[in-house]
Short mmCIF file of C-alpha atoms in Angstrom, two decimals:
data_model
loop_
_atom_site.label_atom_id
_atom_site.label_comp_id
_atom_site.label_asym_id
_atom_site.label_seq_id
_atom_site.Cartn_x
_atom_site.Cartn_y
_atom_site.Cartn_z
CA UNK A 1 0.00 0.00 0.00
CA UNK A 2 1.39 3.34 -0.95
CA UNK A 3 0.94 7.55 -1.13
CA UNK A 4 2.38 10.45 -1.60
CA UNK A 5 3.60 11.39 1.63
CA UNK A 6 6.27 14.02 2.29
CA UNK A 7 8.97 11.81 2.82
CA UNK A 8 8.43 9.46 -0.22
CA UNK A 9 11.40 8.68 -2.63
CA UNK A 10 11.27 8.27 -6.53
CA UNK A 11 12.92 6.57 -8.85
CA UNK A 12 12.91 6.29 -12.43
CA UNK A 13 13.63 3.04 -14.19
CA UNK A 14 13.58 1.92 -17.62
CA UNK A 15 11.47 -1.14 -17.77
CA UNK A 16 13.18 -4.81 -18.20
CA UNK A 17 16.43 -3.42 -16.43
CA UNK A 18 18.35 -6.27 -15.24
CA UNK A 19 18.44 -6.39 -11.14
CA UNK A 20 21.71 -4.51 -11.11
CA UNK A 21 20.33 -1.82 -13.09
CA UNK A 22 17.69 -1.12 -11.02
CA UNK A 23 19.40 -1.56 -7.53
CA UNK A 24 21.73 0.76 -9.12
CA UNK A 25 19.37 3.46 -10.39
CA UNK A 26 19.29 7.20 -9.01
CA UNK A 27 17.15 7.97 -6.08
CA UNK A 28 15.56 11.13 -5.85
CA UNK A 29 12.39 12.14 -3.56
CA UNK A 30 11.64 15.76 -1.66
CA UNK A 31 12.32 15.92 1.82
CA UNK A 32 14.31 13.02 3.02
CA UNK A 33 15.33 10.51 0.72
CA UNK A 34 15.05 6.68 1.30
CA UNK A 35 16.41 4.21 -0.84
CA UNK A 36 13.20 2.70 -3.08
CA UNK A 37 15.00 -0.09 -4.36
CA UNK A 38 16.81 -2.74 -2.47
CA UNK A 39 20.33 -4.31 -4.41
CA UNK A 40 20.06 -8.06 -4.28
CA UNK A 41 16.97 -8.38 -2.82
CA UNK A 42 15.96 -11.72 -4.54
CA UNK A 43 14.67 -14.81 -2.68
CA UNK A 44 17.39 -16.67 -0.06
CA UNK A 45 18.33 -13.18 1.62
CA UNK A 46 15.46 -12.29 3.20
CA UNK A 47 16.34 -14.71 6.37
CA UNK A 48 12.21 -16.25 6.53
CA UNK A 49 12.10 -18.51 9.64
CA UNK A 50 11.33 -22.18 7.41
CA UNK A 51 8.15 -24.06 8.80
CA UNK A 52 8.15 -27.31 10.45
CA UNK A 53 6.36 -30.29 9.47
CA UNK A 54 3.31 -31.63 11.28
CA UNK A 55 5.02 -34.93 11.18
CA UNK A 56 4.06 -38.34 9.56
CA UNK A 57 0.61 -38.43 8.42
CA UNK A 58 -0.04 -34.81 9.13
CA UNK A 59 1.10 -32.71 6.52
CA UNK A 60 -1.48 -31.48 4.79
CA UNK A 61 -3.50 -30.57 7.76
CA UNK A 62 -1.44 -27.44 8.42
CA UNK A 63 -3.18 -24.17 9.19
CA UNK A 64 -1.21 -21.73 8.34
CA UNK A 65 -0.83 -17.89 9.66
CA UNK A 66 0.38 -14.75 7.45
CA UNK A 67 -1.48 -11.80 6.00
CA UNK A 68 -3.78 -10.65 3.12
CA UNK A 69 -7.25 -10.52 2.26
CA UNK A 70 -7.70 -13.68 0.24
CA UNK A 71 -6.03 -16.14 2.42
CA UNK A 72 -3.06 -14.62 0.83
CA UNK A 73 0.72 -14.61 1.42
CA UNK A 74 1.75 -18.23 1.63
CA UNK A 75 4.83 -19.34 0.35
CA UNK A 76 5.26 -21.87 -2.21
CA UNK A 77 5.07 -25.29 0.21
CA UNK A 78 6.58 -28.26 -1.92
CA UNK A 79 4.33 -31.09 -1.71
CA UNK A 80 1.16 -29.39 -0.08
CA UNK A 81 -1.18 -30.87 -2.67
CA UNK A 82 0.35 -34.31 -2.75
CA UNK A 83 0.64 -34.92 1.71
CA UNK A 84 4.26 -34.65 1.33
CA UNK A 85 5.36 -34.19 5.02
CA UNK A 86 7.41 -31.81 6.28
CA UNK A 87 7.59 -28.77 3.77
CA UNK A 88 10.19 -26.42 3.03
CA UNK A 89 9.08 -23.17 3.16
CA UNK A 90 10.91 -20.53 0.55
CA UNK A 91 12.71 -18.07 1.84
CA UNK A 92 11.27 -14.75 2.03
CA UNK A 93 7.96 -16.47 1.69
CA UNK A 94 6.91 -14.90 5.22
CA UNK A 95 6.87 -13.60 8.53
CA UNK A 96 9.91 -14.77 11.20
CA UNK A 97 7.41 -13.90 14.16
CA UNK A 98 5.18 -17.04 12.87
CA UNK A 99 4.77 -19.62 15.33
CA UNK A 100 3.49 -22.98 15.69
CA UNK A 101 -0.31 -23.29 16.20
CA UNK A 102 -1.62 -25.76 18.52
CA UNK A 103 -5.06 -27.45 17.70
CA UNK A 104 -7.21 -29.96 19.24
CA UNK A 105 -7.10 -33.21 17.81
CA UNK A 106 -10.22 -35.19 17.79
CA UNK A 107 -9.35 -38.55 19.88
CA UNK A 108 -5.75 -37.86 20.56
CA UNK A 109 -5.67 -34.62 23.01
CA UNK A 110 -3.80 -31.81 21.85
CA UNK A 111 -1.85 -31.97 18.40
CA UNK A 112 1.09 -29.56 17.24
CA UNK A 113 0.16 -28.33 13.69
CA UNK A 114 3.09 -26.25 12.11
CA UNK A 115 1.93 -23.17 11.17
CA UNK A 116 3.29 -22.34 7.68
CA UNK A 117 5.22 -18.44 7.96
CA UNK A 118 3.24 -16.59 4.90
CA UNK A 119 0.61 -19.23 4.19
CA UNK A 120 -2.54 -17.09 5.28
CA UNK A 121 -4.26 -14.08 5.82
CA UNK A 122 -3.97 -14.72 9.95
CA UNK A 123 -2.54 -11.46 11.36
CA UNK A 124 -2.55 -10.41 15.13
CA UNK A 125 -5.07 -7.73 15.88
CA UNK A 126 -3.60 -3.93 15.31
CA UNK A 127 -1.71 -5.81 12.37
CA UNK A 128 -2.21 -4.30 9.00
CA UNK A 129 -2.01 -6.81 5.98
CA UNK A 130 1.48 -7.31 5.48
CA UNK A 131 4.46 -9.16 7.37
CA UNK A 132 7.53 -8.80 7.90
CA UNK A 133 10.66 -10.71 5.87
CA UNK A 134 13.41 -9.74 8.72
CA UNK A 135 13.80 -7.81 11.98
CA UNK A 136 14.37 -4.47 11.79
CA UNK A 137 13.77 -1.20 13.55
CA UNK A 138 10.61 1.40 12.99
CA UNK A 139 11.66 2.22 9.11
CA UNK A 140 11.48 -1.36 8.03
CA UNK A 141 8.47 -1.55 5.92
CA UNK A 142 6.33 -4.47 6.16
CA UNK A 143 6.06 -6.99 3.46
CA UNK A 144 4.38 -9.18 1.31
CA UNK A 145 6.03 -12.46 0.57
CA UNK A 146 6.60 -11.80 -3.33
CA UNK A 147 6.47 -15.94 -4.05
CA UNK A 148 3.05 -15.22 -3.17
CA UNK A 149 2.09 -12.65 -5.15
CA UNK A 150 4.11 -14.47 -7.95
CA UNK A 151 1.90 -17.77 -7.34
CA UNK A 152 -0.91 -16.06 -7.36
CA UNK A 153 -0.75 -13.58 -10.48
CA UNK A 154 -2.35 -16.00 -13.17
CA UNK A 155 -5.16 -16.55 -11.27
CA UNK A 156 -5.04 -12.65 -11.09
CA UNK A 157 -4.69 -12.40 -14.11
CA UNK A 158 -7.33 -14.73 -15.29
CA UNK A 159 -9.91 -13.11 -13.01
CA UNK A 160 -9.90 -9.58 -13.83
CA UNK A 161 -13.06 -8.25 -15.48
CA UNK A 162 -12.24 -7.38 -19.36
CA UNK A 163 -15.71 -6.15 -19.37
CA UNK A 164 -14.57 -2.54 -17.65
CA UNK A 165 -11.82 -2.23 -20.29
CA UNK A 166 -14.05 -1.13 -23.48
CA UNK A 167 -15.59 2.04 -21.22
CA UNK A 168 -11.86 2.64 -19.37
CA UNK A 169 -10.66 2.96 -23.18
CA UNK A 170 -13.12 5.22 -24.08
CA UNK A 171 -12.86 7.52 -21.53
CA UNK A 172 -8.76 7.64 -21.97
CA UNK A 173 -9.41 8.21 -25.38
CA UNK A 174 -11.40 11.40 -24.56
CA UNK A 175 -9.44 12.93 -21.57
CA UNK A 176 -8.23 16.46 -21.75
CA UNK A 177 -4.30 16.59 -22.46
CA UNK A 178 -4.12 13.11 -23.87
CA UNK A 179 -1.34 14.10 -26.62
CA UNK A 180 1.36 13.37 -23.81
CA UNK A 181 0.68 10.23 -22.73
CA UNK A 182 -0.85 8.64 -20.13
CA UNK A 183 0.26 8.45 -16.56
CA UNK A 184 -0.95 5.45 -14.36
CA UNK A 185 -0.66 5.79 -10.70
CA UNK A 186 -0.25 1.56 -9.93
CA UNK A 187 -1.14 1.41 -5.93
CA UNK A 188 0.42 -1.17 -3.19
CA UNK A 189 1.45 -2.21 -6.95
CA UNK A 190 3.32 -5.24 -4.97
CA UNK A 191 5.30 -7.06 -7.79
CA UNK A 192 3.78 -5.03 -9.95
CA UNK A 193 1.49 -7.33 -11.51
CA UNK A 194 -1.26 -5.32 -12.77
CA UNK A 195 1.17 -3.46 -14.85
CA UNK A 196 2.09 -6.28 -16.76
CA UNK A 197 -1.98 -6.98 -16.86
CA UNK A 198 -3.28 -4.05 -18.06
CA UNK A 199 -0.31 -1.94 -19.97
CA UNK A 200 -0.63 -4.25 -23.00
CA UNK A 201 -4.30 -3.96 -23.41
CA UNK A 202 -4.38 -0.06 -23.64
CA UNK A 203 -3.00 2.20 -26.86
CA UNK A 204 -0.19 4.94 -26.66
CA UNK A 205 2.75 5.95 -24.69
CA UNK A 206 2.31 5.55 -20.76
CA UNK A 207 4.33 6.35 -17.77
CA UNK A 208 3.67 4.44 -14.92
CA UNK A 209 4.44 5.57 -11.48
CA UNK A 210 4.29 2.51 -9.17
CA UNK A 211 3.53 3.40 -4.92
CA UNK A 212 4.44 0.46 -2.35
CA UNK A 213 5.63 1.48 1.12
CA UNK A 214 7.90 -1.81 0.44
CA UNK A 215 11.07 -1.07 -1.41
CA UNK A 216 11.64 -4.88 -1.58
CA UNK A 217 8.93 -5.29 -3.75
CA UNK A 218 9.39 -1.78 -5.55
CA UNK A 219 12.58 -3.93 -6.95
CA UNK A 220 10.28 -6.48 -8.31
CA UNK A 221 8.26 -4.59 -10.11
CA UNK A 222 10.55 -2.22 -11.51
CA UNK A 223 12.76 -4.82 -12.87
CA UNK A 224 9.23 -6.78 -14.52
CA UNK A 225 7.76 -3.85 -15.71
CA UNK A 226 6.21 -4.19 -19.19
CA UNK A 227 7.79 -2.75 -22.13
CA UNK A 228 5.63 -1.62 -24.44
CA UNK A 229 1.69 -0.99 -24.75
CA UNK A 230 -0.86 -2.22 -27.02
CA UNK A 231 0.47 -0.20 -30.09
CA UNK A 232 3.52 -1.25 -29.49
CA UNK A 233 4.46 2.81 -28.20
CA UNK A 234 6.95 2.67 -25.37
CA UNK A 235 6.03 2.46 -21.56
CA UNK A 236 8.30 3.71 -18.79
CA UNK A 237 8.07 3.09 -15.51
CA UNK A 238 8.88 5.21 -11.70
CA UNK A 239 8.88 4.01 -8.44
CA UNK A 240 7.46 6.15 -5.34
CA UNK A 241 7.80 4.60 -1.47
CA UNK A 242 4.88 5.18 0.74
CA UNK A 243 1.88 4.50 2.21
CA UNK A 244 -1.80 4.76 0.51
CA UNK A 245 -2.88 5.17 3.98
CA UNK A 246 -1.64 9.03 3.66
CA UNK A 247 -2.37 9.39 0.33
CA UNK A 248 -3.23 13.10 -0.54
CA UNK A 249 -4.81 15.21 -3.07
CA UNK A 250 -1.68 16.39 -5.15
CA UNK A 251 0.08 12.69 -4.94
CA UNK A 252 -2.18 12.37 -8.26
CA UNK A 253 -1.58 15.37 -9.90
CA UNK A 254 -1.19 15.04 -13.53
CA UNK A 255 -2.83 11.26 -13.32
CA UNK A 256 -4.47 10.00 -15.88
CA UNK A 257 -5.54 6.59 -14.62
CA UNK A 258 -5.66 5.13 -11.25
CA UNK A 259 -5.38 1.64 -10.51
CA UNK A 260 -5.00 -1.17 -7.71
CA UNK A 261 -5.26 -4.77 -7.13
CA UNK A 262 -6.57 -6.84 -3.90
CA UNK A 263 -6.28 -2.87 -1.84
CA UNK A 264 -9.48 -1.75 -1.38
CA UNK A 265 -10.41 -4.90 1.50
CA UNK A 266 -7.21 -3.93 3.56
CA UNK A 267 -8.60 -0.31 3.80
CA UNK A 268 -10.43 1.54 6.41
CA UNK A 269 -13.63 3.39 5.63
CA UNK A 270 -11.35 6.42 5.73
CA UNK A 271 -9.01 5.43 3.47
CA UNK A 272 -11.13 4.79 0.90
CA UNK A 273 -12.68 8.11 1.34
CA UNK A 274 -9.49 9.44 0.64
CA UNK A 275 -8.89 7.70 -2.11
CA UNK A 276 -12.22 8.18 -3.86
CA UNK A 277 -11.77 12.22 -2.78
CA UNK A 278 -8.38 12.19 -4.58
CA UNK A 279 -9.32 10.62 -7.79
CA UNK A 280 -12.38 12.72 -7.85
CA UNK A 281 -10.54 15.79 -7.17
CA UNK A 282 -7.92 15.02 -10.08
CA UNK A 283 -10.88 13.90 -12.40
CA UNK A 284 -8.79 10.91 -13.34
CA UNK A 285 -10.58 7.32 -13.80
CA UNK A 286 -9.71 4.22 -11.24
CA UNK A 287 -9.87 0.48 -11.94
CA UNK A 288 -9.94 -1.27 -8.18
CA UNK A 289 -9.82 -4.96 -9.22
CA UNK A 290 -9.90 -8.22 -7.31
CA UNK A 291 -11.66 -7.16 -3.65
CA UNK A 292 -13.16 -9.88 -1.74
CA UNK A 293 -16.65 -10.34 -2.20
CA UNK A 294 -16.95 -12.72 0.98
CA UNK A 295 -18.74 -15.89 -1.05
CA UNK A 296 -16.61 -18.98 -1.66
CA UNK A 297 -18.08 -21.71 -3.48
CA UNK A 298 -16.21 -25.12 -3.03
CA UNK A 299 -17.51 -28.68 -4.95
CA UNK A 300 -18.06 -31.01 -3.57
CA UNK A 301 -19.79 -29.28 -0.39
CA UNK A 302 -19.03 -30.08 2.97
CA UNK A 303 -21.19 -28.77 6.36
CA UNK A 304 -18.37 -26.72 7.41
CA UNK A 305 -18.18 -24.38 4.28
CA UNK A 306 -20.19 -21.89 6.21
CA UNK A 307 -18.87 -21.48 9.36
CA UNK A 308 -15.45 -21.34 7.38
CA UNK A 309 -15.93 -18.15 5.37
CA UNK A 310 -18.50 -16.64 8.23
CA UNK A 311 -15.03 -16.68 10.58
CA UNK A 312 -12.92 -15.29 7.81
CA UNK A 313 -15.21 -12.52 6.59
CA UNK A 314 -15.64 -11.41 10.43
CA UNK A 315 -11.41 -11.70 10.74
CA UNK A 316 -11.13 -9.46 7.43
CA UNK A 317 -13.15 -6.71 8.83
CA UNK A 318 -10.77 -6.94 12.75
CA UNK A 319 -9.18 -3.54 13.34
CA UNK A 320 -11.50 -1.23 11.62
CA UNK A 321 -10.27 -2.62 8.02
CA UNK A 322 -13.13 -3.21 5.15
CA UNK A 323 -12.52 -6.80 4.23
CA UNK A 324 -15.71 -8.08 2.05
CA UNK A 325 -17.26 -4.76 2.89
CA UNK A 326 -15.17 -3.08 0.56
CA UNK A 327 -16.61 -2.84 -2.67
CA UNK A 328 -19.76 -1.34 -0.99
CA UNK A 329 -18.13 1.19 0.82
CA UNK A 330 -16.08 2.13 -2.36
CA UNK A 331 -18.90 2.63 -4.34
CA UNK A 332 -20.54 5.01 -1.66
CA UNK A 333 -17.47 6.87 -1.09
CA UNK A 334 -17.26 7.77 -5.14
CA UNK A 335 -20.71 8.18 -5.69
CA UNK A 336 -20.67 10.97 -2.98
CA UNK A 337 -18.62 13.02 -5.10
CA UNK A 338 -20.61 12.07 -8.12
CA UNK A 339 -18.62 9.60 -9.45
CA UNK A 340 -19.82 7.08 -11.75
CA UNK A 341 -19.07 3.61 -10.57
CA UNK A 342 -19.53 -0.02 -12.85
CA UNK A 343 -19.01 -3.32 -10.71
CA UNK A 344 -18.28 -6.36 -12.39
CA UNK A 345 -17.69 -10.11 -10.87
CA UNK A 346 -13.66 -11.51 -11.31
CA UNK A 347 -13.49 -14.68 -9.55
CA UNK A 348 -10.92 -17.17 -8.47
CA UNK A 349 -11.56 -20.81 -10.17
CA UNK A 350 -9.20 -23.00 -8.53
CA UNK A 351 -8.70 -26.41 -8.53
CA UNK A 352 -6.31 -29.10 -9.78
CA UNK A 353 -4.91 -27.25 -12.08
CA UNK A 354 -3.61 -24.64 -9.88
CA UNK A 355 -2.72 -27.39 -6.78
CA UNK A 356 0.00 -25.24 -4.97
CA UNK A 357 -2.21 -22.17 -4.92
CA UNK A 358 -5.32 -23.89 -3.88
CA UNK A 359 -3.51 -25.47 -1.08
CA UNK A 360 -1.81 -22.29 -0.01
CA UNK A 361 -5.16 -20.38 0.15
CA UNK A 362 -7.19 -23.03 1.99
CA UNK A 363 -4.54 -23.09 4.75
CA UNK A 364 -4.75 -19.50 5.15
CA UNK A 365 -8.58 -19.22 4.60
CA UNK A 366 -9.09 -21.68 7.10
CA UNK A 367 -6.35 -20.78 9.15
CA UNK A 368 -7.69 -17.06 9.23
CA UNK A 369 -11.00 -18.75 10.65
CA UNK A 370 -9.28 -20.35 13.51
CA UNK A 371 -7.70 -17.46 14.62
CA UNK A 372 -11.40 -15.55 14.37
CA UNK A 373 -12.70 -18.54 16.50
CA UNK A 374 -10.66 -20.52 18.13
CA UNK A 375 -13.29 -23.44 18.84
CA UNK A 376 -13.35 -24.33 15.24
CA UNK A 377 -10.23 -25.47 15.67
CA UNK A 378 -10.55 -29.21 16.00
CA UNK A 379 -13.34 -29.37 13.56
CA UNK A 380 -11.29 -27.24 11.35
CA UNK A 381 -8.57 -29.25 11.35
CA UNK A 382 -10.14 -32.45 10.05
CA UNK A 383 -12.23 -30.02 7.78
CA UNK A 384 -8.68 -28.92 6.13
CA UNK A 385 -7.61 -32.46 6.21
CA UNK A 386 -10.53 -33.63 4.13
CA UNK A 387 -10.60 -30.61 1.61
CA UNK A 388 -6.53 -31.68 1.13
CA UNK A 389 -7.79 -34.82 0.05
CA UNK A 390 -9.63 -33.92 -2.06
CA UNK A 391 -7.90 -31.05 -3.75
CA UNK A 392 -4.96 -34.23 -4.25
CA UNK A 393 -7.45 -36.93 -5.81
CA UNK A 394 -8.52 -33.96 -8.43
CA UNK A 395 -12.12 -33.64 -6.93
CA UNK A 396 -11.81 -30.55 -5.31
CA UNK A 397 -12.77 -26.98 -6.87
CA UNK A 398 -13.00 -23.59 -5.56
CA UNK A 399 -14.62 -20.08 -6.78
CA UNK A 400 -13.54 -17.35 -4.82
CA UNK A 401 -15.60 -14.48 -5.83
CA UNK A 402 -14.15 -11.00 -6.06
CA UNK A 403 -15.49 -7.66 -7.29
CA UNK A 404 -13.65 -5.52 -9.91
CA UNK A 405 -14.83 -1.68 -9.81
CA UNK A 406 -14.34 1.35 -12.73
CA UNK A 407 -14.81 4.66 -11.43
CA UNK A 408 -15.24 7.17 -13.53
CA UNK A 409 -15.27 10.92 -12.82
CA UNK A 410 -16.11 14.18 -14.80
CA UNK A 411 -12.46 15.15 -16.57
CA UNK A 412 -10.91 17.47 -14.19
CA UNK A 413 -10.00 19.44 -17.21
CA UNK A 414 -6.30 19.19 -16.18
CA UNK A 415 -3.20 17.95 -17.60
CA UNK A 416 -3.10 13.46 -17.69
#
């Protein structure tokens, strides 16, 4: 999650720069300056705390703690979908502070379960979405485990609504000042992969300036950043550290587009007041994609389903934050400054043929539900067991629905 507060850095990158390149680019930012891209910050130096196994005959029935509003942030856990025991967990794939979970076991008194570090949206309350990689002091930012966000960017990809595109296009086409160029404000942009979504599928030169308070993933994205748009006309890319949390009015001057990707349900009301007051104020569109919706859908059925995704809906919404509320809140927060808002469906299908990220987000989905209520714990354990099962024998398969939203103001009349 990112702004434009007074101590944010910048830095300009041209797209497809090997790591060096970009660890080695300028920095530049008013006020103080801090460094928005980390040299040799690829996997193995983070120093992630690796999860222990549950033991013979119980991996597979981890529940797994981390971050994120979709059961996200696991790490990639060889063998998850097969029962392997034991699993590695990648480095940088989450928190150090994780700890094993203890959970009733049904006939055999209490059983350790190894909590996974990044396989889950479970965060202690006062935690904001994120975790930490490694200990640091009050400027280390917190993070998202980027073999996360890498595992789960096809689905991302694959879910996104095309269906806002056609009336984003047409508005772009028609903005005041288009002649030079359009300038995309990407926010919590993570690895950056809605750049690499959306850049392709729009005409004409664009600049995009990418906000994450995380300069570890900042890298990331700078160094994937998509070359060239639909036309084939050149896209460059800039980097800003900071928080969307303090996002103000002039961090979108001279924006053209707006957009953000699984944000909106780690917000507070507030937040995304301010957000919808800034891109109203700068008359600039914004495409919000992938929110929770708070409906999962998983064939076969089972009797727990329910109680599962009650207990996670009522842990997205601990400490004030939206969670499946989101979407709703959005759309009243633009419509009060006369925004036009279109919502369109962009679910999750996940199954078989994604094994490793349908295992990674039922551990955290149900392990997110623990943590909201504790005396689900033994039930949720076989519950996790079964689904495990079943997700191995190729019965198993999920929807996850999400909500994509377009807002689109009256043109400012300014520069985009």
């Amino acid at each position: 999650m990112s702004g434009a507060g007074a101590r944010e850095a910048a830095t300009v990158l041209s797209p497809g720069a090997g790591a060096e390149g970009a660890a080695g680019a300028a920095i530049s930012g008013a006020g103080e300056t801090r460094g928005a891209v980390v040299p040799g910050a690829g996997t193995g130096q983070a120093g992630a705390e690796v999860g222990q196994g549950a033991g013979s005959g119980q991996a597979g029935a981890e529940v797994g703690q981390g971050a994120g509003s979709d059961g996200v942030e696991p790490a990639v856990v060889p063998g998850a979908s097969s029962g392997g025991a034991e699993p590695a967990v990648l480095p940088g794939a989450g928190p150090v502070a994780a700890e094993s979970a203890v959970i009733s076991g049904a006939g055999s008194g209490r059983v350790e379960v190894a909590v996974i570090p990044g396989a889950g949206p479970v965060r202690r309350v006062g935690e904001r979405g994120t975790v930490r990689l490694r200990p640091g002091g009050g400027e280390e930012p917190a993070r998202y485990a980027p073999e996360w966000l890498r595992l789960r960017e096809a689905a991302d990809a694959g879910a996104r609504s095309v269906e806002l595109l056609d009336p984003l296009r047409i508005r772009l086409a028609n903005r005041p000042g288009r002649g030079g160029g359009l300038v995309v404000h990407d926010l919590g942009c993570g690895t950056g992969s809605m750049g690499r979504w959306l850049a392709h599928r729009l005409d004409g030169p664009q600049h995009w300036v990418l906000h994450d308070r995380d300069p570890y993933l900042l890298h990331f994205a700078a160094v994937g950043a998509p070359r060239a748009a639909a036309d084939g006309s050149r896209v460059t890319v800039e980097t800003r550290r900071g928080d969307v949390a303090r996002l103000t009015p002039d961090a979108l001057t001279g924006a053209g587009l707006v957009t953000a990707s699984a944000l909106l349900d780690v917000l507070t009301r507030d937040e995304v007041d301010a957000l919808a007051a800034a891109c109203a104020g700068a008359g600039c569109p914004a495409l919000l994609t992938l929110s929770v919706a708070g409906r999962v859908e998983a064939t076969p059925a089972h009797p727990l389903d329910a109680e599962i995704t009650a207990a996670f809906n009522d842990h997205q919404r601990r400490t004030g934050l939206l969670g499946p509320d989101a979407v709703t809140a959005a759309c009243e927060a633009f419509a009060a400054h006369g925004v036009t808002v279109q919502v369109r469906p962009s679910p999750w299908r996940l199954g078989p043929v994604q094994p490793d990220l349908t295992a990674q987000w039922l551990r955290g989905w149900v392990g997110a539900a623990v943590e909201q209520r504790p005396e689900l714990a033994e039930r949720a354990q076989t519950y996790l067991a079964a689904r495990l099962a079943s997700l191995a024998a190729g019965e198993l398969r999920v929807v996850v629905h999400h909500s994509d939203l377009l807002a689109l103001p009256r043109p400012s009349g300014g520069t985009s």
